[in-house]
Amino acid sequence: KQSAGTVNDDWLAELNGPRGRKAIRQMVEGDELIGGFMLLLTSLVRTTPVYVDPVDALEPEAVKYADWLRDALFRHMRMTWDEHTVYRTEGYAYGWSWFHVQTQMLPDGTRGIAKLMPVAQETLDKWIIPDEMTGEVTGIVQQAPNTYKLIPVPLDQSLHFVPIPNKGSPDGKSILRHVHRSWRYKCGALEQEAIIHE
């Protein structure tokens, strides 16, 4: 279910659209247990080794392209792969992450990746979904945090990660979706306890 580029698929209205992203941010940044879990998840993903191997080690063309990709990702990119991994892991909490691919000229004269610039989830204004029959996303519209200008970012210049697919939705499914109710009750109980104590 989507309307004007906003997906409204969760049966809890407070977890749809901007309100849902705000709730997720409160969970990640305001709860010590969830924050600790996200830190652990990020640490695990960061320590996972990443390799670029040729499809066929005996084929010179395959080796050449594997070497090119390895250099583009790990030597020449202005943002480290480690930084990218941290931003990508944040997407598990929200259900998705989006990166605008910026290119640069490499020493060998080819174009390579300069940065995989993350688009903060809370700056999403809407998904660009031109065909409502297929629901295919062709980009996003980001609201710039400082100027509030709406900036379209096309998919063909981006990477869109959905760690846990959910009915083809560009929002995916948050790994924190199943703990939302417990978190909400916990917050209410803590507030009541603080008031009683005071």
PDB file of C-alpha atoms in Angstrom:
ATOM      1  CA  LYS A   1       0.000   0.000   0.000  1.00  0.00           C
ATOM      2  CA  GLN A   2       1.437   3.327  -1.000  1.00  0.00           C
ATOM      3  CA  SER A   3       0.113   6.810  -1.482  1.00  0.00           C
ATOM      4  CA  ALA A   4       2.017   9.731  -2.999  1.00  0.00           C
ATOM      5  CA  GLY A   5       5.315   7.871  -2.630  1.00  0.00           C
ATOM      6  CA  THR A   6       4.795   6.887   1.026  1.00  0.00           C
ATOM      7  CA  VAL A   7       4.403   3.196   1.868  1.00  0.00           C
ATOM      8  CA  ASN A   8       1.638   2.514   4.404  1.00  0.00           C
ATOM      9  CA  ASP A   9       1.858  -1.234   4.838  1.00  0.00           C
ATOM     10  CA  ASP A  10       2.201  -1.645   8.605  1.00  0.00           C
ATOM     11  CA  TRP A  11      -1.039  -2.276  10.502  1.00  0.00           C
ATOM     12  CA  LEU A  12       0.213   0.137  13.187  1.00  0.00           C
ATOM     13  CA  ALA A  13      -0.218   3.638  11.742  1.00  0.00           C
ATOM     14  CA  GLU A  14       2.558   4.984  13.981  1.00  0.00           C
ATOM     15  CA  LEU A  15       5.101   2.766  12.185  1.00  0.00           C
ATOM     16  CA  ASN A  16       4.347   4.051   8.685  1.00  0.00           C
ATOM     17  CA  GLY A  17       6.176   6.850   6.863  1.00  0.00           C
ATOM     18  CA  PRO A  18       8.005   9.618   8.738  1.00  0.00           C
ATOM     19  CA  ARG A  19       6.364   8.694  12.067  1.00  0.00           C
ATOM     20  CA  GLY A  20       7.678   5.152  11.744  1.00  0.00           C
ATOM     21  CA  ARG A  21      11.220   6.326  10.983  1.00  0.00           C
ATOM     22  CA  LYS A  22      11.046   8.660  13.994  1.00  0.00           C
ATOM     23  CA  ALA A  23       9.933   5.767  16.230  1.00  0.00           C
ATOM     24  CA  ILE A  24      12.814   3.590  14.982  1.00  0.00           C
ATOM     25  CA  ARG A  25      15.305   6.380  15.659  1.00  0.00           C
ATOM     26  CA  GLN A  26      13.925   6.771  19.207  1.00  0.00           C
ATOM     27  CA  MET A  27      14.327   3.030  19.746  1.00  0.00           C
ATOM     28  CA  VAL A  28      17.926   2.933  18.474  1.00  0.00           C
ATOM     29  CA  GLU A  29      19.158   6.110  20.150  1.00  0.00           C
ATOM     30  CA  GLY A  30      17.033   6.095  23.301  1.00  0.00           C
ATOM     31  CA  ASP A  31      17.078   2.494  24.497  1.00  0.00           C
ATOM     32  CA  GLU A  32      20.246   1.077  26.032  1.00  0.00           C
ATOM     33  CA  LEU A  33      19.444  -2.543  25.123  1.00  0.00           C
ATOM     34  CA  ILE A  34      18.547  -1.828  21.485  1.00  0.00           C
ATOM     35  CA  GLY A  35      21.493   0.579  21.140  1.00  0.00           C
ATOM     36  CA  GLY A  36      23.837  -2.097  22.506  1.00  0.00           C
ATOM     37  CA  PHE A  37      22.401  -4.688  20.133  1.00  0.00           C
ATOM     38  CA  MET A  38      22.908  -2.382  17.138  1.00  0.00           C
ATOM     39  CA  LEU A  39      26.495  -1.712  18.250  1.00  0.00           C
ATOM     40  CA  LEU A  40      27.114  -5.468  18.470  1.00  0.00           C
ATOM     41  CA  LEU A  41      25.591  -6.042  15.027  1.00  0.00           C
ATOM     42  CA  THR A  42      27.705  -3.249  13.526  1.00  0.00           C
ATOM     43  CA  SER A  43      30.860  -4.668  15.134  1.00  0.00           C
ATOM     44  CA  LEU A  44      30.134  -8.145  13.739  1.00  0.00           C
ATOM     45  CA  VAL A  45      29.527  -6.850  10.221  1.00  0.00           C
ATOM     46  CA  ARG A  46      32.642  -4.637  10.333  1.00  0.00           C
ATOM     47  CA  THR A  47      34.881  -7.573  11.250  1.00  0.00           C
ATOM     48  CA  THR A  48      33.547  -9.748   8.409  1.00  0.00           C
ATOM     49  CA  PRO A  49      36.235  -9.948   5.702  1.00  0.00           C
ATOM     50  CA  VAL A  50      35.239  -8.871   2.186  1.00  0.00           C
ATOM     51  CA  TYR A  51      36.924 -10.381  -0.860  1.00  0.00           C
ATOM     52  CA  VAL A  52      36.822  -9.587  -4.568  1.00  0.00           C
ATOM     53  CA  ASP A  53      37.698 -12.693  -6.572  1.00  0.00           C
ATOM     54  CA  PRO A  54      37.590 -13.159 -10.346  1.00  0.00           C
ATOM     55  CA  VAL A  55      34.872 -15.396 -11.754  1.00  0.00           C
ATOM     56  CA  ASP A  56      37.555 -17.436 -13.502  1.00  0.00           C
ATOM     57  CA  ALA A  57      41.112 -17.110 -12.148  1.00  0.00           C
ATOM     58  CA  LEU A  58      42.484 -18.502 -15.443  1.00  0.00           C
ATOM     59  CA  GLU A  59      40.742 -15.850 -17.553  1.00  0.00           C
ATOM     60  CA  PRO A  60      42.902 -12.683 -17.853  1.00  0.00           C
ATOM     61  CA  GLU A  61      39.881 -10.438 -18.506  1.00  0.00           C
ATOM     62  CA  ALA A  62      38.128 -11.683 -15.341  1.00  0.00           C
ATOM     63  CA  VAL A  63      41.290 -11.133 -13.272  1.00  0.00           C
ATOM     64  CA  LYS A  64      41.660  -7.617 -14.715  1.00  0.00           C
ATOM     65  CA  TYR A  65      38.111  -6.610 -13.730  1.00  0.00           C
ATOM     66  CA  ALA A  66      38.416  -8.181 -10.268  1.00  0.00           C
ATOM     67  CA  ASP A  67      41.627  -6.183  -9.699  1.00  0.00           C
ATOM     68  CA  TRP A  68      39.897  -3.017 -10.933  1.00  0.00           C
ATOM     69  CA  LEU A  69      36.942  -3.489  -8.564  1.00  0.00           C
ATOM     70  CA  ARG A  70      39.225  -4.311  -5.622  1.00  0.00           C
ATOM     71  CA  ASP A  71      41.206  -1.098  -6.222  1.00  0.00           C
ATOM     72  CA  ALA A  72      38.045   0.971  -6.777  1.00  0.00           C
ATOM     73  CA  LEU A  73      36.468  -0.194  -3.502  1.00  0.00           C
ATOM     74  CA  PHE A  74      39.411  -0.539  -1.155  1.00  0.00           C
ATOM     75  CA  ARG A  75      42.198   1.768  -2.417  1.00  0.00           C
ATOM     76  CA  HIS A  76      40.770   4.723  -4.321  1.00  0.00           C
ATOM     77  CA  MET A  77      37.393   5.331  -2.702  1.00  0.00           C
ATOM     78  CA  ARG A  78      37.424   8.535  -0.582  1.00  0.00           C
ATOM     79  CA  MET A  79      35.030   6.945   1.916  1.00  0.00           C
ATOM     80  CA  THR A  80      36.467   3.822   3.513  1.00  0.00           C
ATOM     81  CA  TRP A  81      34.719   0.484   3.094  1.00  0.00           C
ATOM     82  CA  ASP A  82      34.491   0.359   6.890  1.00  0.00           C
ATOM     83  CA  GLU A  83      32.475   3.613   6.958  1.00  0.00           C
ATOM     84  CA  HIS A  84      30.166   2.284   4.256  1.00  0.00           C
ATOM     85  CA  THR A  85      29.637  -0.897   6.282  1.00  0.00           C
ATOM     86  CA  VAL A  86      28.573   1.119   9.346  1.00  0.00           C
ATOM     87  CA  TYR A  87      26.028   3.134   7.341  1.00  0.00           C
ATOM     88  CA  ARG A  88      24.728   0.018   5.608  1.00  0.00           C
ATOM     89  CA  THR A  89      24.252  -1.768   8.939  1.00  0.00           C
ATOM     90  CA  GLU A  90      22.108   1.134  10.208  1.00  0.00           C
ATOM     91  CA  GLY A  91      19.693   0.128   7.476  1.00  0.00           C
ATOM     92  CA  TYR A  92      18.849  -3.059   9.376  1.00  0.00           C
ATOM     93  CA  ALA A  93      17.052  -0.961  11.993  1.00  0.00           C
ATOM     94  CA  TYR A  94      15.046   1.001   9.416  1.00  0.00           C
ATOM     95  CA  GLY A  95      14.548  -1.828   6.934  1.00  0.00           C
ATOM     96  CA  TRP A  96      16.456  -0.122   4.119  1.00  0.00           C
ATOM     97  CA  SER A  97      19.468   1.992   3.282  1.00  0.00           C
ATOM     98  CA  TRP A  98      20.194   4.151   0.229  1.00  0.00           C
ATOM     99  CA  PHE A  99      23.552   5.287  -1.130  1.00  0.00           C
ATOM    100  CA  HIS A 100      24.149   7.869  -3.842  1.00  0.00           C
ATOM    101  CA  VAL A 101      27.137   6.663  -5.895  1.00  0.00           C
ATOM    102  CA  GLN A 102      29.569   9.476  -6.656  1.00  0.00           C
ATOM    103  CA  THR A 103      32.243   8.724  -9.255  1.00  0.00           C
ATOM    104  CA  GLN A 104      35.794   9.921  -9.890  1.00  0.00           C
ATOM    105  CA  MET A 105      38.565   9.444 -12.435  1.00  0.00           C
ATOM    106  CA  LEU A 106      40.969   6.673 -11.410  1.00  0.00           C
ATOM    107  CA  PRO A 107      44.747   6.680 -12.078  1.00  0.00           C
ATOM    108  CA  ASP A 108      44.292   4.225 -14.978  1.00  0.00           C
ATOM    109  CA  GLY A 109      41.917   6.629 -16.769  1.00  0.00           C
ATOM    110  CA  THR A 110      38.707   4.733 -15.978  1.00  0.00           C
ATOM    111  CA  ARG A 111      35.808   6.015 -13.858  1.00  0.00           C
ATOM    112  CA  GLY A 112      35.551   4.536 -10.396  1.00  0.00           C
ATOM    113  CA  ILE A 113      33.647   5.027  -7.167  1.00  0.00           C
ATOM    114  CA  ALA A 114      34.549   8.142  -5.169  1.00  0.00           C
ATOM    115  CA  LYS A 115      31.969   7.773  -2.408  1.00  0.00           C
ATOM    116  CA  LEU A 116      28.899   5.770  -1.528  1.00  0.00           C
ATOM    117  CA  MET A 117      27.120   8.712   0.111  1.00  0.00           C
ATOM    118  CA  PRO A 118      24.458   7.552   2.581  1.00  0.00           C
ATOM    119  CA  VAL A 119      21.021   9.128   2.465  1.00  0.00           C
ATOM    120  CA  ALA A 120      19.808   9.444   6.067  1.00  0.00           C
ATOM    121  CA  GLN A 121      16.506   7.641   6.491  1.00  0.00           C
ATOM    122  CA  GLU A 122      14.828  10.571   8.225  1.00  0.00           C
ATOM    123  CA  THR A 123      15.493  12.805   5.177  1.00  0.00           C
ATOM    124  CA  LEU A 124      13.343  10.616   2.892  1.00  0.00           C
ATOM    125  CA  ASP A 125      10.455  12.728   1.596  1.00  0.00           C
ATOM    126  CA  LYS A 126       9.016  10.077  -0.733  1.00  0.00           C
ATOM    127  CA  TRP A 127       9.830   7.148  -2.982  1.00  0.00           C
ATOM    128  CA  ILE A 128       9.618   7.744  -6.724  1.00  0.00           C
ATOM    129  CA  ILE A 129       7.216   5.047  -7.945  1.00  0.00           C
ATOM    130  CA  PRO A 130       6.078   5.968 -11.477  1.00  0.00           C
ATOM    131  CA  ASP A 131       4.190   2.721 -12.174  1.00  0.00           C
ATOM    132  CA  GLU A 132       1.705   1.878  -9.429  1.00  0.00           C
ATOM    133  CA  MET A 133       0.961  -1.501 -11.049  1.00  0.00           C
ATOM    134  CA  THR A 134       4.497  -2.843 -10.599  1.00  0.00           C
ATOM    135  CA  GLY A 135       5.481  -0.715  -7.592  1.00  0.00           C
ATOM    136  CA  GLU A 136       9.023  -0.437  -8.987  1.00  0.00           C
ATOM    137  CA  VAL A 137      11.051   2.294  -7.302  1.00  0.00           C
ATOM    138  CA  THR A 138      13.100   4.443  -9.703  1.00  0.00           C
ATOM    139  CA  GLY A 139      14.488   6.851  -7.107  1.00  0.00           C
ATOM    140  CA  ILE A 140      13.832   8.835  -3.971  1.00  0.00           C
ATOM    141  CA  VAL A 141      13.174  12.453  -3.108  1.00  0.00           C
ATOM    142  CA  GLN A 142      15.344  13.585  -0.215  1.00  0.00           C
ATOM    143  CA  GLN A 143      14.587  16.656   1.882  1.00  0.00           C
ATOM    144  CA  ALA A 144      17.910  18.360   2.571  1.00  0.00           C
ATOM    145  CA  PRO A 145      18.281  18.752   6.370  1.00  0.00           C
ATOM    146  CA  ASN A 146      19.630  22.332   6.297  1.00  0.00           C
ATOM    147  CA  THR A 147      17.845  23.944   3.345  1.00  0.00           C
ATOM    148  CA  TYR A 148      14.691  21.752   3.278  1.00  0.00           C
ATOM    149  CA  LYS A 149      15.013  21.621  -0.519  1.00  0.00           C
ATOM    150  CA  LEU A 150      13.630  18.515  -2.195  1.00  0.00           C
ATOM    151  CA  ILE A 151      16.385  16.676  -4.085  1.00  0.00           C
ATOM    152  CA  PRO A 152      15.556  13.759  -6.395  1.00  0.00           C
ATOM    153  CA  VAL A 153      18.123  10.945  -6.337  1.00  0.00           C
ATOM    154  CA  PRO A 154      17.632   8.457  -9.221  1.00  0.00           C
ATOM    155  CA  LEU A 155      18.109   4.718  -8.684  1.00  0.00           C
ATOM    156  CA  ASP A 156      20.486   4.415 -11.651  1.00  0.00           C
ATOM    157  CA  GLN A 157      22.999   6.535  -9.672  1.00  0.00           C
ATOM    158  CA  SER A 158      22.365   4.741  -6.392  1.00  0.00           C
ATOM    159  CA  LEU A 159      22.458   1.543  -4.369  1.00  0.00           C
ATOM    160  CA  HIS A 160      19.301   0.537  -2.509  1.00  0.00           C
ATOM    161  CA  PHE A 161      19.769  -2.160   0.160  1.00  0.00           C
ATOM    162  CA  VAL A 162      16.797  -3.988   1.677  1.00  0.00           C
ATOM    163  CA  PRO A 163      18.210  -6.473   4.236  1.00  0.00           C
ATOM    164  CA  ILE A 164      14.831  -8.105   4.991  1.00  0.00           C
ATOM    165  CA  PRO A 165      12.422  -7.987   2.023  1.00  0.00           C
ATOM    166  CA  ASN A 166       8.758  -7.377   2.799  1.00  0.00           C
ATOM    167  CA  LYS A 167       6.192  -7.804  -0.008  1.00  0.00           C
ATOM    168  CA  GLY A 168       8.392  -5.932  -2.478  1.00  0.00           C
ATOM    169  CA  SER A 169       8.194  -2.745  -0.391  1.00  0.00           C
ATOM    170  CA  PRO A 170      11.109  -0.292  -0.742  1.00  0.00           C
ATOM    171  CA  ASP A 171      10.857   0.155   3.053  1.00  0.00           C
ATOM    172  CA  GLY A 172      11.711  -3.511   3.656  1.00  0.00           C
ATOM    173  CA  LYS A 173      11.207  -4.717   7.222  1.00  0.00           C
ATOM    174  CA  SER A 174      13.000  -3.419  10.292  1.00  0.00           C
ATOM    175  CA  ILE A 175      14.736  -5.981  12.494  1.00  0.00           C
ATOM    176  CA  LEU A 176      13.226  -3.994  15.402  1.00  0.00           C
ATOM    177  CA  ARG A 177       9.614  -4.344  14.213  1.00  0.00           C
ATOM    178  CA  HIS A 178       8.851  -7.250  16.550  1.00  0.00           C
ATOM    179  CA  VAL A 179      10.132  -5.490  19.677  1.00  0.00           C
ATOM    180  CA  HIS A 180       8.225  -2.222  19.140  1.00  0.00           C
ATOM    181  CA  ARG A 181       5.314  -3.104  21.429  1.00  0.00           C
ATOM    182  CA  SER A 182       7.599  -4.236  24.280  1.00  0.00           C
ATOM    183  CA  TRP A 183       9.704  -1.090  23.857  1.00  0.00           C
ATOM    184  CA  ARG A 184       6.615   1.141  24.002  1.00  0.00           C
ATOM    185  CA  TYR A 185       5.341  -0.556  27.188  1.00  0.00           C
ATOM    186  CA  LYS A 186       8.799  -0.359  28.723  1.00  0.00           C
ATOM    187  CA  CYS A 187       8.993   3.403  28.043  1.00  0.00           C
ATOM    188  CA  GLY A 188       5.563   3.939  29.611  1.00  0.00           C
ATOM    189  CA  ALA A 189       6.454   1.854  32.676  1.00  0.00           C
ATOM    190  CA  LEU A 190       9.753   3.715  33.160  1.00  0.00           C
ATOM    191  CA  GLU A 191       8.005   7.087  32.965  1.00  0.00           C
ATOM    192  CA  GLN A 192       5.365   6.002  35.504  1.00  0.00           C
ATOM    193  CA  GLU A 193       8.027   4.606  37.810  1.00  0.00           C
ATOM    194  CA  ALA A 194      10.001   7.870  37.623  1.00  0.00           C
ATOM    195  CA  ILE A 195       6.881   9.911  38.437  1.00  0.00           C
ATOM    196  CA  ILE A 196       6.007   7.660  41.405  1.00  0.00           C
ATOM    197  CA  HIS A 197       9.596   7.803  42.684  1.00  0.00           C
ATOM    198  CA  GLU A 198       9.645  11.599  42.399  1.00  0.00           C
TER     199      GLU A 198
END
